[in-house]
Amino acid sequence: MYTIFTAALLSALTTASPLTPRAGTISCPIVFDGRIPTAFSTDPTKFDTYATNTIYNPDYVKGNDLNWSTILKFPGGTASRFDGTDHVPVEVTISDQSIFQTQKGFRRAGLQFLKDAADGEGQKGVKTLHFSVKQDSARPLNLTHEYLNVWHEAADYSADQIMFQTGTIIGSNGADKNNFKILDRNGKSLYSTATDKTQWQNFAIKLDYNKK
Ligand SMILES: *[C@@H]1O[C@H](CO)[C@@H](O)[C@H](O)[C@H]1NC(C)=O
Ligand SMILES: *[C@@H]1O[C@H](CO)[C@@H](O)[C@H](O)[C@H]1NC(C)=O
């Protein structure tokens, strides 16, 4: 048994747009679909090995001695915008066991698209990252801490092109700790909005690699 001291609820993590195409040619196909099929929530051990996990990397990025089947929760409730009837929300938990490799300064549990690669589709052309988030009142975030909930990292690890955060960004006074914040690769704020404690909130971030 480990103490969960925080959690964030995340669903429909996908790249590309739009997700509800009109009839006819799909001009923006889904490149990475991070939605969780219902079968994965009824047997979470599917997340633990390459043999069954075709969505996310089963090994990264998480506490060394934990498996995804114990890290992830499936709280149910209202479906998010893109989940429909075939997919369910997923909740990521962190604890003092969430130490990746020897990174003891923070706690990590991050689902990584299995098929993304340093020179892959996630870094080419124009891509839009869609995600929906909702708070779990049973496991509230401690906003005295900084949370990096969604991000996309440059292939050379030099920076994150975008960061979706909440809580008190380290080095700040925490005045905006109740807001979700979208930061650019230099940590500059691009957008900020209040965290809704009860409803789903939907975000989409366009990444234009032609302009880099
Ligand atoms: C994690 O899952 C793998 C594959 O099912 C299993 O071999 C291993 O014992 C599990 N590890 C822990 C810490 O539960
Ligand atoms: C929130 O985090 C701060 C800083 O680590 C800690 O002092 C405080 O006790 C935590 N609050 C709760 C409710 O866990």
Tab-separated table of C-alpha atoms and ligand atoms in Angstrom:
chain	number	residue	atom	x	y	z
A	1	MET	CA	0.000	0.000	0.000
A	2	TYR	CA	1.370	3.387	-0.872
A	3	THR	CA	0.042	6.804	-0.096
A	4	ILE	CA	-1.315	8.664	-3.042
A	5	PHE	CA	-0.710	12.311	-2.369
A	6	THR	CA	-1.921	13.588	-5.652
A	7	ALA	CA	-3.494	12.698	-8.916
A	8	ALA	CA	-4.683	14.248	-12.101
A	9	LEU	CA	-7.349	12.935	-14.361
A	10	LEU	CA	-6.530	12.931	-17.999
A	11	SER	CA	-8.289	11.701	-21.033
A	12	ALA	CA	-8.291	11.782	-24.814
A	13	LEU	CA	-4.626	12.623	-25.249
A	14	THR	CA	-4.339	12.747	-29.004
A	15	THR	CA	-2.351	14.441	-31.695
A	16	ALA	CA	-3.948	15.852	-34.842
A	17	SER	CA	-7.244	17.512	-35.606
A	18	PRO	CA	-10.140	17.502	-35.950
A	19	LEU	CA	-11.278	14.338	-34.212
A	20	THR	CA	-14.815	14.478	-35.514
A	21	PRO	CA	-14.312	14.664	-39.274
A	22	ARG	CA	-17.127	15.605	-41.599
A	23	ALA	CA	-18.071	13.085	-44.263
A	24	GLY	CA	-15.494	12.936	-47.047
A	25	THR	CA	-11.734	13.121	-47.039
A	26	ILE	CA	-10.068	13.275	-43.641
A	27	SER	CA	-7.524	16.057	-43.999
A	28	CYS	CA	-6.187	15.813	-40.445
A	29	PRO	CA	-5.916	12.142	-39.439
A	30	ILE	CA	-5.166	11.099	-35.877
A	31	VAL	CA	-1.429	10.483	-35.590
A	32	PHE	CA	-1.268	9.242	-31.985
A	33	ASP	CA	-4.423	8.154	-30.223
A	34	GLY	CA	-3.975	8.101	-26.451
A	35	ARG	CA	-7.563	7.323	-25.580
A	36	ILE	CA	-8.075	4.305	-23.330
A	37	PRO	CA	-10.211	1.502	-24.766
A	38	THR	CA	-12.661	0.144	-22.199
A	39	ALA	CA	-10.935	-3.280	-22.309
A	40	PHE	CA	-7.773	-1.707	-20.855
A	41	SER	CA	-9.650	-0.371	-17.854
A	42	THR	CA	-11.191	-3.753	-17.073
A	43	ASP	CA	-7.736	-5.430	-17.310
A	44	PRO	CA	-5.131	-2.770	-16.425
A	45	THR	CA	-2.291	-5.321	-16.642
A	46	LYS	CA	-2.574	-4.759	-20.403
A	47	PHE	CA	-0.568	-1.585	-19.729
A	48	ASP	CA	2.361	-3.511	-18.226
A	49	THR	CA	3.981	-5.209	-21.220
A	50	TYR	CA	4.782	-4.538	-24.884
A	51	ALA	CA	2.829	-7.679	-25.749
A	52	THR	CA	-0.486	-6.064	-24.837
A	53	ASN	CA	0.176	-2.326	-24.547
A	54	THR	CA	-0.025	-0.898	-28.063
A	55	ILE	CA	-0.804	2.648	-26.914
A	56	TYR	CA	1.853	3.728	-24.433
A	57	ASN	CA	5.396	2.765	-23.552
A	58	PRO	CA	5.007	0.144	-20.779
A	59	ASP	CA	8.420	0.992	-19.271
A	60	TYR	CA	8.509	4.809	-19.294
A	61	VAL	CA	8.182	7.201	-17.441
A	62	LYS	CA	7.346	5.953	-13.955
A	63	GLY	CA	8.633	4.761	-10.620
A	64	ASN	CA	11.211	2.035	-11.204
A	65	ASP	CA	9.442	-0.558	-9.068
A	66	LEU	CA	5.865	0.201	-10.100
A	67	ASN	CA	3.743	-1.153	-12.925
A	68	TRP	CA	1.214	0.951	-14.792
A	69	SER	CA	-1.555	-1.374	-13.647
A	70	THR	CA	-1.132	-0.047	-10.096
A	71	ILE	CA	-0.360	3.578	-11.059
A	72	LEU	CA	-3.450	4.086	-13.221
A	73	LYS	CA	-7.015	4.397	-11.960
A	74	PHE	CA	-10.260	4.388	-13.918
A	75	PRO	CA	-12.716	6.545	-12.013
A	76	GLY	CA	-15.546	6.403	-14.534
A	77	GLY	CA	-18.047	9.220	-14.413
A	78	THR	CA	-19.066	11.472	-17.272
A	79	ALA	CA	-17.335	10.697	-20.547
A	80	SER	CA	-14.944	13.352	-21.794
A	81	ARG	CA	-15.397	15.116	-25.129
A	82	PHE	CA	-13.671	12.489	-27.289
A	83	ASP	CA	-14.115	9.328	-25.208
A	84	GLY	CA	-17.576	8.441	-26.475
A	85	THR	CA	-18.809	4.984	-25.515
A	86	ASP	CA	-15.670	2.967	-26.426
A	87	HIS	CA	-13.101	4.828	-24.314
A	88	VAL	CA	-12.759	5.767	-20.653
A	89	PRO	CA	-10.917	8.453	-18.660
A	90	VAL	CA	-7.644	7.503	-16.993
A	91	GLU	CA	-6.257	8.889	-13.737
A	92	VAL	CA	-2.506	8.978	-13.124
A	93	THR	CA	-1.371	8.713	-9.505
A	94	ILE	CA	1.968	9.621	-7.995
A	95	SER	CA	3.457	8.688	-4.644
A	96	ASP	CA	6.844	8.616	-2.980
A	97	GLN	CA	7.522	5.469	-5.018
A	98	SER	CA	7.220	7.457	-8.251
A	99	ILE	CA	10.974	7.894	-8.629
A	100	PHE	CA	12.197	7.371	-12.193
A	101	GLN	CA	15.795	6.113	-12.491
A	102	THR	CA	17.669	8.259	-9.928
A	103	GLN	CA	15.591	11.450	-10.309
A	104	LYS	CA	14.866	12.016	-6.641
A	105	GLY	CA	13.976	15.716	-6.887
A	106	PHE	CA	10.468	15.091	-8.174
A	107	ARG	CA	7.891	12.377	-8.730
A	108	ARG	CA	6.970	11.079	-12.166
A	109	ALA	CA	4.207	9.080	-13.835
A	110	GLY	CA	3.942	10.087	-17.476
A	111	LEU	CA	2.272	8.108	-20.239
A	112	GLN	CA	4.358	8.324	-23.400
A	113	PHE	CA	2.972	7.542	-26.865
A	114	LEU	CA	4.519	4.203	-27.820
A	115	LYS	CA	4.944	5.118	-31.483
A	116	ASP	CA	6.420	8.594	-31.003
A	117	ALA	CA	10.105	8.847	-31.930
A	118	ALA	CA	12.809	11.494	-32.018
A	119	ASP	CA	12.463	11.818	-35.798
A	120	GLY	CA	8.827	10.733	-35.936
A	121	GLU	CA	5.502	12.236	-36.867
A	122	GLY	CA	5.184	13.994	-33.533
A	123	GLN	CA	7.885	16.461	-34.637
A	124	LYS	CA	6.835	17.162	-38.222
A	125	GLY	CA	4.527	19.557	-40.053
A	126	VAL	CA	1.614	20.980	-38.130
A	127	LYS	CA	0.180	18.895	-35.295
A	128	THR	CA	-2.469	19.631	-32.705
A	129	LEU	CA	-2.396	18.051	-29.275
A	130	HIS	CA	-5.900	17.571	-27.857
A	131	PHE	CA	-6.606	16.632	-24.267
A	132	SER	CA	-9.363	16.891	-21.687
A	133	VAL	CA	-8.798	17.091	-17.938
A	134	LYS	CA	-10.992	16.767	-14.874
A	135	GLN	CA	-10.243	16.931	-11.161
A	136	ASP	CA	-10.868	14.013	-8.796
A	137	SER	CA	-12.238	15.347	-5.510
A	138	ALA	CA	-11.182	12.075	-3.840
A	139	ARG	CA	-7.527	12.755	-4.691
A	140	PRO	CA	-7.082	16.516	-4.940
A	141	LEU	CA	-3.871	18.050	-6.186
A	142	ASN	CA	-1.769	19.879	-3.593
A	143	LEU	CA	-1.359	23.204	-5.354
A	144	THR	CA	1.610	24.157	-3.186
A	145	HIS	CA	3.459	21.850	-5.577
A	146	GLU	CA	4.216	22.353	-9.264
A	147	TYR	CA	2.536	19.908	-11.657
A	148	LEU	CA	3.568	19.300	-15.243
A	149	ASN	CA	0.493	17.505	-16.586
A	150	VAL	CA	1.008	17.444	-20.352
A	151	TRP	CA	4.035	18.361	-22.399
A	152	HIS	CA	5.883	17.717	-25.628
A	153	GLU	CA	9.641	17.451	-25.475
A	154	ALA	CA	12.093	18.330	-28.237
A	155	ALA	CA	13.919	15.326	-29.698
A	156	ASP	CA	17.273	16.575	-28.368
A	157	TYR	CA	15.836	16.920	-24.815
A	158	SER	CA	16.854	20.615	-24.845
A	159	ALA	CA	13.399	21.863	-23.867
A	160	ASP	CA	9.706	21.154	-23.862
A	161	GLN	CA	8.020	22.923	-26.751
A	162	ILE	CA	4.893	23.315	-24.644
A	163	MET	CA	4.064	22.638	-21.011
A	164	PHE	CA	0.576	22.382	-19.507
A	165	GLN	CA	0.906	22.995	-15.808
A	166	THR	CA	-0.882	23.771	-12.593
A	167	GLY	CA	-0.052	24.531	-8.984
A	168	THR	CA	2.817	26.713	-7.841
A	169	ILE	CA	5.518	26.908	-10.496
A	170	ILE	CA	8.828	26.600	-8.659
A	171	GLY	CA	10.261	30.075	-8.145
A	172	SER	CA	6.866	31.815	-8.355
A	173	ASN	CA	4.761	33.153	-5.481
A	174	GLY	CA	1.897	30.802	-6.341
A	175	ALA	CA	-0.621	33.622	-6.894
A	176	ASP	CA	-1.940	31.724	-9.919
A	177	LYS	CA	-1.750	28.256	-8.386
A	178	ASN	CA	-5.444	27.583	-9.076
A	179	ASN	CA	-4.935	28.136	-12.792
A	180	PHE	CA	-3.948	25.835	-15.603
A	181	LYS	CA	-1.019	27.447	-17.383
A	182	ILE	CA	0.344	26.754	-20.852
A	183	LEU	CA	4.004	27.729	-21.123
A	184	ASP	CA	6.285	27.880	-24.142
A	185	ARG	CA	9.770	26.364	-24.424
A	186	ASN	CA	11.258	29.312	-22.521
A	187	GLY	CA	8.752	29.046	-19.680
A	188	LYS	CA	6.829	32.095	-20.938
A	189	SER	CA	3.082	31.994	-20.324
A	190	LEU	CA	0.976	31.550	-23.452
A	191	TYR	CA	-2.392	31.020	-21.795
A	192	SER	CA	-3.888	30.624	-18.353
A	193	THR	CA	-7.367	29.734	-17.113
A	194	ALA	CA	-8.952	28.802	-13.785
A	195	THR	CA	-9.065	25.105	-12.926
A	196	ASP	CA	-12.660	23.911	-12.789
A	197	LYS	CA	-13.030	21.623	-9.779
A	198	THR	CA	-15.959	19.632	-11.144
A	199	GLN	CA	-16.244	19.803	-14.944
A	200	TRP	CA	-14.188	18.517	-17.839
A	201	GLN	CA	-11.952	21.133	-19.442
A	202	ASN	CA	-10.823	20.691	-23.033
A	203	PHE	CA	-7.578	21.992	-24.525
A	204	ALA	CA	-5.929	21.922	-27.950
A	205	ILE	CA	-2.423	23.170	-28.690
A	206	LYS	CA	-1.180	23.609	-32.253
A	207	LEU	CA	2.505	22.901	-32.827
A	208	ASP	CA	3.875	24.242	-36.131
A	209	TYR	CA	7.243	22.590	-36.783
A	210	ASN	CA	7.576	24.393	-40.108
A	211	LYS	CA	8.138	27.617	-38.191
A	212	LYS	CA	10.850	26.418	-35.839
B	1	LIG	C1	5.078	-5.813	-13.436
B	1	LIG	O1	4.479	-6.535	-14.482
B	1	LIG	C2	5.349	-7.532	-15.045
B	1	LIG	C3	4.627	-8.118	-16.245
B	1	LIG	O2	3.361	-8.601	-15.895
B	1	LIG	C4	5.665	-8.566	-13.968
B	1	LIG	O3	6.542	-9.535	-14.498
B	1	LIG	C5	6.332	-7.864	-12.778
B	1	LIG	O4	6.506	-8.759	-11.726
B	1	LIG	C6	5.465	-6.707	-12.275
B	1	LIG	N1	6.220	-5.948	-11.288
B	1	LIG	C7	5.672	-5.484	-10.168
B	1	LIG	C8	6.565	-4.650	-9.294
B	1	LIG	O5	4.518	-5.699	-9.866
B	2	LIG	C1	0.823	20.375	0.497
B	2	LIG	O1	2.202	20.459	0.255
B	2	LIG	C2	2.896	21.250	1.217
B	2	LIG	C3	4.337	21.367	0.734
B	2	LIG	O2	4.929	20.110	0.519
B	2	LIG	C4	2.793	20.580	2.572
B	2	LIG	O3	3.431	21.394	3.542
B	2	LIG	C5	1.312	20.434	2.948
B	2	LIG	O4	1.203	19.710	4.138
B	2	LIG	C6	0.564	19.698	1.828
B	2	LIG	N1	-0.861	19.734	2.129
B	2	LIG	C7	-1.597	18.646	2.153
B	2	LIG	C8	-3.056	18.827	2.406
B	2	LIG	O5	-1.121	17.526	1.959
